[in-house]
Coordinates of N, CA and C in Angstrom, one line a residue:
P1 N 0.8 -1.2 0.0 CA 0.0 0.0 0.0 C 0.9 1.3 0.0
W2 N 0.4 2.3 -0.6 CA 1.0 3.6 -0.6 C 0.0 4.7 -0.6
I3 N 0.4 5.9 -0.3 CA -0.6 7.0 -0.3 C -0.1 8.1 -1.2
Y4 N -0.9 8.4 -2.2 CA -0.5 9.5 -3.2 C -0.8 10.8 -2.5
V5 N 0.1 11.7 -2.5 CA -0.1 13.1 -2.0 C 0.4 14.0 -3.1
G6 N -0.4 15.0 -3.5 CA 0.0 16.0 -4.4 C -0.5 17.4 -3.9
V7 N 0.3 18.4 -3.9 CA 0.0 19.7 -3.5 C 0.4 20.7 -4.5
L8 N -0.3 21.8 -4.6 CA 0.0 22.9 -5.5 C -0.8 24.1 -5.0
A9 N -0.2 25.3 -5.1 CA -0.8 26.6 -4.8 C -1.5 26.5 -3.4
T10 N -2.8 26.4 -3.4 CA -3.6 26.4 -2.1 C -4.3 25.1 -1.9
Y11 N -4.1 24.1 -2.7 CA -4.9 22.9 -2.6 C -4.0 21.6 -2.6
G12 N -4.7 20.5 -2.2 CA -4.0 19.2 -2.1 C -4.9 18.1 -2.5
N13 N -4.3 17.0 -2.8 CA -5.0 15.7 -3.1 C -4.3 14.6 -2.4
I14 N -5.1 13.7 -1.8 CA -4.6 12.6 -1.1 C -5.4 11.4 -1.4
M15 N -4.7 10.2 -1.7 CA -5.5 9.0 -2.1 C -4.7 7.8 -1.7
P16 N -5.3 6.9 -0.9 CA -4.7 5.7 -0.6 C -4.8 4.7 -1.8
I17 N -3.7 4.0 -2.0 CA -3.7 3.0 -3.1 C -3.3 1.7 -2.5
I18 N -4.2 0.8 -2.4 CA -4.0 -0.6 -1.8 C -4.2 -1.6 -2.9
P19 N -3.1 -2.3 -3.3 CA -3.2 -3.3 -4.4 C -4.4 -4.3 -4.2
E20 N -5.1 -4.5 -5.3 CA -6.2 -5.5 -5.3 C -7.4 -5.0 -4.6
K21 N -7.4 -3.8 -3.9 CA -8.6 -3.4 -3.2 C -9.1 -2.0 -3.7
T22 N -8.2 -1.0 -3.8 CA -8.7 0.3 -4.2 C -8.2 0.6 -5.7
A23 N -8.7 1.7 -6.2 CA -8.3 2.2 -7.5 C -6.8 2.5 -7.4
C24 N -6.2 2.4 -8.6 CA -4.8 2.9 -8.6 C -4.7 4.2 -9.3
F25 N -3.5 4.7 -9.4 CA -3.4 6.1 -10.0 C -3.8 6.1 -11.5
R26 N -3.6 5.0 -12.2 CA -4.0 4.9 -13.6 C -5.5 4.8 -13.7
C27 N -6.2 4.3 -12.7 CA -7.7 4.3 -12.8 C -8.2 5.8 -12.9
I28 N -7.5 6.7 -12.3 CA -7.9 8.1 -12.3 C -7.4 8.7 -13.6
M29 N -6.2 8.4 -14.0 CA -5.5 9.1 -15.1 C -5.0 8.0 -16.1
P30 N -5.9 7.5 -17.0 CA -5.5 6.5 -17.9 C -4.5 6.9 -18.9
K31 N -4.4 8.2 -19.2 CA -3.4 8.6 -20.2 C -2.6 9.8 -19.6
L32 N -1.4 9.9 -20.0 CA -0.6 11.0 -19.6 C -1.1 12.3 -20.1
P33 N -1.0 13.4 -19.4 CA -1.5 14.7 -20.0 C -0.7 15.0 -21.2
S34 N -1.4 15.7 -22.2 CA -0.7 16.0 -23.5 C 0.2 17.2 -23.3
R35 N 0.1 18.0 -22.3 CA 0.9 19.1 -22.1 C 1.4 19.1 -20.6
P36 N 2.5 19.8 -20.4 CA 3.1 19.8 -19.0 C 2.1 20.4 -18.0
L37 N 2.0 19.8 -16.9 CA 1.1 20.3 -15.8 C 1.9 21.4 -15.0
P38 N 1.2 22.3 -14.3 CA 1.9 23.3 -13.4 C 2.6 22.5 -12.3
T39 N 3.7 23.1 -11.8 CA 4.5 22.6 -10.7 C 4.5 23.6 -9.6
C40 N 5.1 23.2 -8.5 CA 5.2 24.2 -7.4 C 6.1 25.3 -7.8
A41 N 7.1 25.1 -8.6 CA 8.0 26.1 -9.1 C 7.4 27.1 -10.0
T42 N 6.4 26.6 -10.8 CA 5.8 27.6 -11.7 C 4.4 28.1 -11.2
A43 N 3.7 27.4 -10.4 CA 2.4 27.9 -9.8 C 2.5 28.3 -8.4
G44 N 3.6 28.0 -7.7 CA 3.7 28.4 -6.3 C 3.0 27.4 -5.4
I45 N 3.3 27.6 -4.1 CA 2.6 26.8 -3.1 C 2.6 27.5 -1.8
M46 N 1.5 27.5 -1.1 CA 1.5 28.1 0.2 C 2.1 27.2 1.3
S47 N 2.9 27.7 2.2 CA 3.7 26.9 3.1 C 2.9 26.0 4.0
Y48 N 1.6 26.3 4.2 CA 0.8 25.5 5.2 C 0.1 24.4 4.5
V49 N 0.2 24.3 3.1 CA -0.5 23.3 2.4 C 0.1 21.9 2.6
P50 N 1.5 21.7 2.4 CA 2.1 20.4 2.5 C 1.9 19.8 3.9
P51 N 2.0 20.5 5.0 CA 1.8 19.9 6.3 C 0.4 19.4 6.5
L52 N -0.6 20.1 6.0 CA -2.0 19.7 6.1 C -2.2 18.4 5.3
A53 N -1.7 18.3 4.1 CA -1.8 17.1 3.3 C -1.0 16.0 3.9
A54 N 0.1 16.2 4.5 CA 0.9 15.2 5.2 C 0.1 14.6 6.4
A55 N -0.5 15.5 7.1 CA -1.3 15.1 8.3 C -2.4 14.1 7.9
I56 N -3.1 14.5 6.8 CA -4.2 13.6 6.3 C -3.6 12.2 5.9
A57 N -2.5 12.3 5.1 CA -1.8 11.1 4.7 C -1.4 10.2 5.8
V58 N -0.8 10.8 6.9 CA -0.4 10.0 8.1 C -1.6 9.4 8.7
S59 N -2.7 10.1 8.8 CA -3.9 9.5 9.4 C -4.4 8.3 8.6
L60 N -4.3 8.4 7.2 CA -4.7 7.2 6.4 C -3.7 6.1 6.6
A61 N -2.4 6.4 6.7 CA -1.4 5.4 6.8 C -1.6 4.6 8.2
T62 N -2.0 5.4 9.2 CA -2.2 4.8 10.5 C -3.4 3.8 10.4
K63 N -4.5 4.2 9.7 CA -5.6 3.3 9.5 C -5.2 2.0 8.8
I64 N -4.4 2.2 7.8 CA -3.9 1.0 7.0 C -3.1 0.1 7.9
L65 N -2.2 0.7 8.7 CA -1.3 -0.1 9.6 C -2.1 -0.8 10.7
L66 N -3.2 -0.2 11.1 CA -4.1 -0.8 12.1 C -5.1 -1.8 11.6
G67 N -5.1 -2.0 10.2 CA -6.0 -3.0 9.6 C -7.4 -2.4 9.5
E68 N -7.6 -1.1 9.6 CA -8.9 -0.6 9.5 C -9.2 -0.4 8.0
E69 N -10.5 -0.4 7.7 CA -11.0 -0.2 6.3 C -10.7 1.2 5.8
V70 N -10.1 1.3 4.6 CA -9.8 2.5 3.9 C -10.6 2.5 2.6
K71 N -11.3 3.6 2.3 CA -12.1 3.7 1.1 C -11.3 4.1 -0.1
S72 N -11.8 3.7 -1.2 CA -11.1 4.0 -2.5 C -11.6 5.4 -2.9
E73 N -11.0 6.4 -2.4 CA -11.4 7.8 -2.6 C -10.3 8.8 -2.7
L74 N -10.5 9.8 -3.4 CA -9.5 10.9 -3.4 C -10.0 12.0 -2.5
I75 N -9.2 12.4 -1.6 CA -9.5 13.5 -0.7 C -8.9 14.8 -1.3
F76 N -9.8 15.8 -1.6 CA -9.3 17.0 -2.1 C -9.6 18.1 -1.1
F77 N -8.7 19.1 -1.0 CA -9.0 20.2 -0.2 C -8.4 21.5 -0.8
D78 N -9.0 22.6 -0.6 CA -8.5 23.9 -1.0 C -8.6 24.9 0.1
T79 N -7.4 25.3 0.6 CA -7.4 26.2 1.7 C -7.8 27.6 1.4
K80 N -7.9 28.0 0.1 CA -8.4 29.3 -0.3 C -9.9 29.4 0.0
T81 N -10.6 28.3 -0.4 CA -12.0 28.3 -0.2 C -12.5 27.6 1.1
L82 N -11.5 27.0 1.7 CA -11.8 26.2 2.9 C -12.7 25.0 2.6
E83 N -12.6 24.4 1.5 CA -13.5 23.3 1.1 C -12.7 22.0 1.1
F84 N -13.3 21.0 1.7 CA -12.8 19.6 1.7 C -13.8 18.8 0.9
E85 N -13.3 17.8 0.1 CA -14.2 17.0 -0.6 C -13.6 15.6 -0.7
K86 N -14.5 14.6 -0.6 CA -14.1 13.2 -0.8 C -14.8 12.7 -2.1
I87 N -14.0 12.2 -3.0 CA -14.5 11.8 -4.3 C -14.2 10.3 -4.4
E88 N -15.3 9.5 -4.5 CA -15.1 8.1 -4.6 C -14.5 7.8 -6.0
I89 N -13.5 6.9 -6.0 CA -12.8 6.5 -7.2 C -12.9 5.0 -7.3
P90 N -13.8 4.6 -8.1 CA -14.0 3.1 -8.2 C -12.8 2.5 -9.0
R91 N -12.5 1.3 -8.7 CA -11.4 0.6 -9.4 C -12.0 0.2 -10.8
R92 N -11.3 0.5 -11.8 CA -11.8 0.3 -13.2 C -11.6 -1.2 -13.5
D93 N -12.7 -1.9 -14.0 CA -12.6 -3.3 -14.3 C -11.6 -3.6 -15.4
D94 N -11.3 -2.6 -16.3 CA -10.5 -2.8 -17.4 C -9.1 -2.0 -17.3
C95 N -8.8 -1.6 -16.0 CA -7.6 -0.8 -15.8 C -6.3 -1.6 -16.3
P96 N -5.6 -1.0 -17.2 CA -4.4 -1.7 -17.7 C -3.3 -2.0 -16.6
A97 N -3.3 -1.1 -15.6 CA -2.2 -1.2 -14.6 C -2.6 -2.2 -13.5
C98 N -3.7 -1.9 -12.7 CA -4.0 -2.7 -11.5 C -4.8 -3.9 -11.8
V99 N -5.4 -4.0 -13.0 CA -6.2 -5.2 -13.3 C -5.4 -6.1 -14.2
R100 N -4.9 -5.6 -15.4 CA -4.2 -6.4 -16.4 C -2.7 -6.4 -16.1
K101 N -2.2 -5.7 -15.2 CA -0.8 -5.7 -14.8 C 0.1 -5.3 -15.9
E102 N -0.4 -4.4 -16.8 CA 0.5 -3.8 -17.9 C 1.1 -2.5 -17.3
L103 N 2.4 -2.6 -17.1 CA 3.0 -1.5 -16.4 C 3.8 -0.6 -17.4
T104 N 3.0 -0.1 -18.4 CA 3.6 0.6 -19.5 C 4.3 1.9 -19.1
F105 N 3.9 2.6 -18.1 CA 4.5 3.8 -17.7 C 5.9 3.6 -17.0
L106 N 6.0 2.4 -16.4 CA 7.3 2.1 -15.9 C 8.4 1.9 -17.0
E107 N 7.9 1.4 -18.1 CA 8.8 1.2 -19.3 C 9.2 2.5 -19.9
K108 N 8.3 3.5 -19.9 CA 8.6 4.8 -20.5 C 9.3 5.6 -19.5
Q109 N 10.6 5.9 -19.8 CA 11.3 6.7 -18.8 C 12.0 7.8 -19.5
I110 N 12.3 8.8 -18.7 CA 13.0 10.0 -19.2 C 14.4 9.6 -19.6
K111 N 14.9 10.1 -20.7 CA 16.2 9.8 -21.1 C 17.2 10.9 -20.7
I112 N 18.3 10.6 -20.1 CA 19.2 11.6 -19.7 C 20.5 11.3 -20.4
E113 N 21.1 12.3 -21.1 CA 22.3 12.2 -21.8 C 23.3 13.3 -21.5
R114 N 24.5 12.9 -21.3 CA 25.6 13.9 -21.0 C 26.1 14.4 -22.4
M115 N 26.0 15.7 -22.7 CA 26.5 16.2 -24.0 C 28.0 16.4 -23.9
C116 N 28.6 16.6 -25.1 CA 30.1 16.7 -25.1 C 30.5 18.0 -24.5
D117 N 29.7 19.0 -24.4 CA 30.1 20.3 -23.7 C 29.9 20.2 -22.2
G118 N 29.4 19.1 -21.7 CA 29.2 18.9 -20.2 C 27.8 19.2 -19.8
S119 N 27.0 19.7 -20.7 CA 25.6 19.9 -20.3 C 24.8 18.6 -20.3
I120 N 23.6 18.6 -19.7 CA 22.8 17.4 -19.7 C 21.6 17.6 -20.5
Q121 N 21.2 16.7 -21.3 CA 20.0 16.7 -22.1 C 19.0 15.8 -21.5
V122 N 17.8 16.3 -21.3 CA 16.7 15.5 -20.7 C 15.6 15.4 -21.8
V123 N 15.3 14.1 -22.2 CA 14.3 13.9 -23.2 C 13.1 13.1 -22.6
P124 N 11.9 13.7 -22.7 CA 10.7 13.0 -22.1 C 10.4 11.7 -22.9
P125 N 9.7 10.8 -22.2 CA 9.4 9.5 -22.9 C 8.5 9.7 -24.1
E126 N 7.7 10.7 -24.1 CA 6.8 11.1 -25.2 C 6.9 12.6 -25.5
R127 N 6.7 12.9 -26.7 CA 6.8 14.4 -27.1 C 5.7 15.1 -26.3
L128 N 6.1 16.3 -25.8 CA 5.2 17.2 -25.1 C 4.9 18.3 -26.0
E129 N 3.8 19.0 -25.7 CA 3.5 20.2 -26.4 C 3.6 21.4 -25.4
V130 N 4.8 21.9 -25.3 CA 5.0 23.0 -24.3 C 4.6 24.3 -24.9
D131 N 3.7 25.0 -24.2 CA 3.3 26.3 -24.5 C 4.3 27.3 -24.0
L132 N 5.2 27.7 -24.9 CA 6.4 28.5 -24.5 C 5.9 29.9 -24.0
E133 N 4.9 30.4 -24.6 CA 4.4 31.7 -24.1 C 3.8 31.7 -22.7
D134 N 3.1 30.6 -22.4 CA 2.6 30.4 -21.1 C 3.7 30.2 -20.1
L135 N 4.7 29.4 -20.5 CA 5.9 29.2 -19.6 C 6.6 30.6 -19.4
A136 N 6.7 31.4 -20.4 CA 7.3 32.7 -20.3 C 6.6 33.6 -19.3
K137 N 5.2 33.5 -19.3 CA 4.4 34.3 -18.3 C 4.7 33.8 -16.9
R138 N 4.8 32.5 -16.7 CA 5.0 32.0 -15.4 C 6.4 32.4 -14.9
L139 N 7.4 32.4 -15.8 CA 8.8 32.8 -15.4 C 8.8 34.3 -15.0
E140 N 8.0 35.1 -15.8 CA 7.9 36.5 -15.4 C 7.4 36.7 -14.0
E141 N 6.3 35.9 -13.7 CA 5.7 36.0 -12.4 C 6.7 35.6 -11.3
M142 N 7.7 34.8 -11.6 CA 8.7 34.3 -10.7 C 9.9 35.3 -10.7
G143 N 9.9 36.3 -11.5 CA 11.0 37.2 -11.6 C 12.2 36.7 -12.3
I144 N 12.0 35.7 -13.2 CA 13.1 35.1 -14.0 C 13.1 35.7 -15.4
E145 N 14.3 36.2 -15.8 CA 14.5 36.8 -17.1 C 14.7 35.6 -18.1
Y146 N 14.2 35.8 -19.3 CA 14.3 34.7 -20.3 C 14.5 35.2 -21.7
I147 N 14.9 34.3 -22.6 CA 14.9 34.6 -24.0 C 13.9 33.6 -24.6
L148 N 13.0 34.2 -25.4 CA 11.9 33.4 -26.0 C 12.0 33.4 -27.5
T149 N 12.0 32.3 -28.2 CA 11.9 32.2 -29.6 C 10.7 31.4 -30.0
S150 N 10.4 31.1 -31.2 CA 9.3 30.3 -31.6 C 9.5 28.8 -31.3
Q151 N 10.8 28.4 -31.1 CA 11.1 27.0 -30.9 C 11.6 26.7 -29.5
F152 N 12.1 27.7 -28.7 CA 12.6 27.4 -27.4 C 12.5 28.6 -26.5
I153 N 12.7 28.3 -25.2 CA 12.8 29.4 -24.2 C 14.1 29.1 -23.4
Q154 N 14.9 30.1 -23.1 CA 16.1 29.9 -22.4 C 16.1 30.9 -21.2
F155 N 16.6 30.4 -20.0 CA 16.6 31.2 -18.8 C 17.6 30.5 -17.8
E156 N 17.8 31.2 -16.7 CA 18.7 30.7 -15.7 C 17.9 30.3 -14.4
D157 N 18.2 29.2 -13.9 CA 17.6 28.7 -12.6 C 18.7 28.5 -11.7
E158 N 18.9 29.3 -10.7 CA 20.0 29.3 -9.8 C 21.3 29.3 -10.6
D159 N 22.1 28.3 -10.5 CA 23.4 28.2 -11.1 C 23.3 27.5 -12.5
Y160 N 22.1 27.2 -13.0 CA 21.9 26.4 -14.2 C 21.3 27.3 -15.3
E161 N 21.8 27.0 -16.5 CA 21.2 27.6 -17.7 C 20.3 26.6 -18.3
V162 N 19.0 26.9 -18.5 CA 18.0 25.9 -18.9 C 17.5 26.4 -20.3
L163 N 17.4 25.4 -21.2 CA 16.9 25.6 -22.5 C 15.8 24.6 -22.7
I164 N 14.5 25.0 -22.9 CA 13.4 24.1 -23.1 C 12.8 24.3 -24.5
F165 N 12.7 23.2 -25.2 CA 12.2 23.2 -26.6 C 10.7 22.9 -26.6
K166 N 10.0 23.3 -27.6 CA 8.5 23.1 -27.7 C 8.1 21.6 -27.5
G167 N 8.9 20.7 -27.9 CA 8.6 19.3 -27.8 C 8.9 18.7 -26.4
G168 N 9.4 19.5 -25.5 CA 9.7 19.0 -24.1 C 11.1 18.7 -23.9
R169 N 12.0 18.6 -24.9 CA 13.4 18.3 -24.7 C 14.0 19.5 -23.9
M170 N 14.9 19.2 -23.0 CA 15.5 20.2 -22.1 C 17.0 20.0 -22.1
I171 N 17.7 21.1 -22.2 CA 19.2 21.1 -22.0 C 19.5 21.9 -20.8
I172 N 20.3 21.4 -19.9 CA 20.7 22.1 -18.7 C 22.2 22.2 -18.6
R173 N 22.7 23.4 -18.6 CA 24.1 23.6 -18.5 C 24.4 23.9 -17.0
G174 N 25.5 23.3 -16.5 CA 25.8 23.5 -15.1 C 25.4 22.5 -14.2
A175 N 24.5 21.6 -14.6 CA 24.0 20.5 -13.7 C 25.1 19.4 -13.6
E176 N 25.4 19.0 -12.4 CA 26.5 18.1 -12.2 C 26.1 16.6 -12.3
D177 N 24.8 16.3 -12.1 CA 24.4 14.9 -12.1 C 23.0 14.8 -12.6
E178 N 22.6 13.5 -12.8 CA 21.2 13.2 -13.4 C 20.1 13.6 -12.4
K179 N 20.3 13.4 -11.1 CA 19.3 13.8 -10.2 C 18.9 15.3 -10.2
T180 N 19.9 16.1 -10.3 CA 19.7 17.6 -10.4 C 19.0 17.9 -11.7
A181 N 19.4 17.2 -12.8 CA 18.7 17.4 -14.1 C 17.2 17.0 -14.1
K182 N 17.0 15.8 -13.5 CA 15.6 15.4 -13.3 C 14.7 16.3 -12.5
N183 N 15.3 16.9 -11.4 CA 14.6 17.8 -10.6 C 14.3 19.1 -11.3
I184 N 15.2 19.6 -12.1 CA 14.9 20.8 -12.9 C 13.9 20.5 -13.9
F185 N 13.9 19.4 -14.6 CA 12.9 19.0 -15.6 C 11.5 18.9 -14.9
A186 N 11.5 18.3 -13.7 CA 10.2 18.1 -13.0 C 9.7 19.5 -12.6
R187 N 10.6 20.4 -12.2 CA 10.2 21.7 -11.7 C 9.4 22.5 -12.8
Y188 N 9.8 22.4 -14.0 CA 9.2 23.2 -15.1 C 8.3 22.5 -16.0
L189 N 8.5 21.1 -16.1 CA 7.6 20.4 -17.1 C 6.9 19.2 -16.4
G190 N 7.0 19.1 -15.1 CA 6.3 18.0 -14.4 C 7.0 16.7 -14.6
G191 N 6.5 15.6 -14.1 CA 7.1 14.3 -14.3 C 7.8 13.9 -13.2

């Protein structure tokens, strides 16, 4: 068993995933999004949201450890509106992941390549449709200067120079290792 927790801006989602009993993550999201989703780096996050989500997740984990029944539901909250909602997520009878055991997404992985100039190239498993103008607006809101063309956007993130192409390919200059490159990729393009 594991508990999915996602937070962004003022809201959070928590969902217990218990093999053979509850819905899995793919029951909710059968296909990957066609465009990058917002991240904490691009959309921000209020400091009190992660601890609230963690408290709910720990409460669910305690129930699981004590052998108590846990429902197949997504718990959503928004601290801006002070709304909490429980959404029942039924296990899909035809789910490729938890029913048919087809673990396609585990096979599709981000490719990391060290370039001859020392930079790291990150290539998503499938082509993304990055809205460069939208990304430029988010960078402006974060106070980050950038260069925008019709094919890519270039900017600096701390000590790294980042180049993001429309198809989701990213080149990072200054990153020392794959973990740093993956974190920068996730920060701006999700994943």
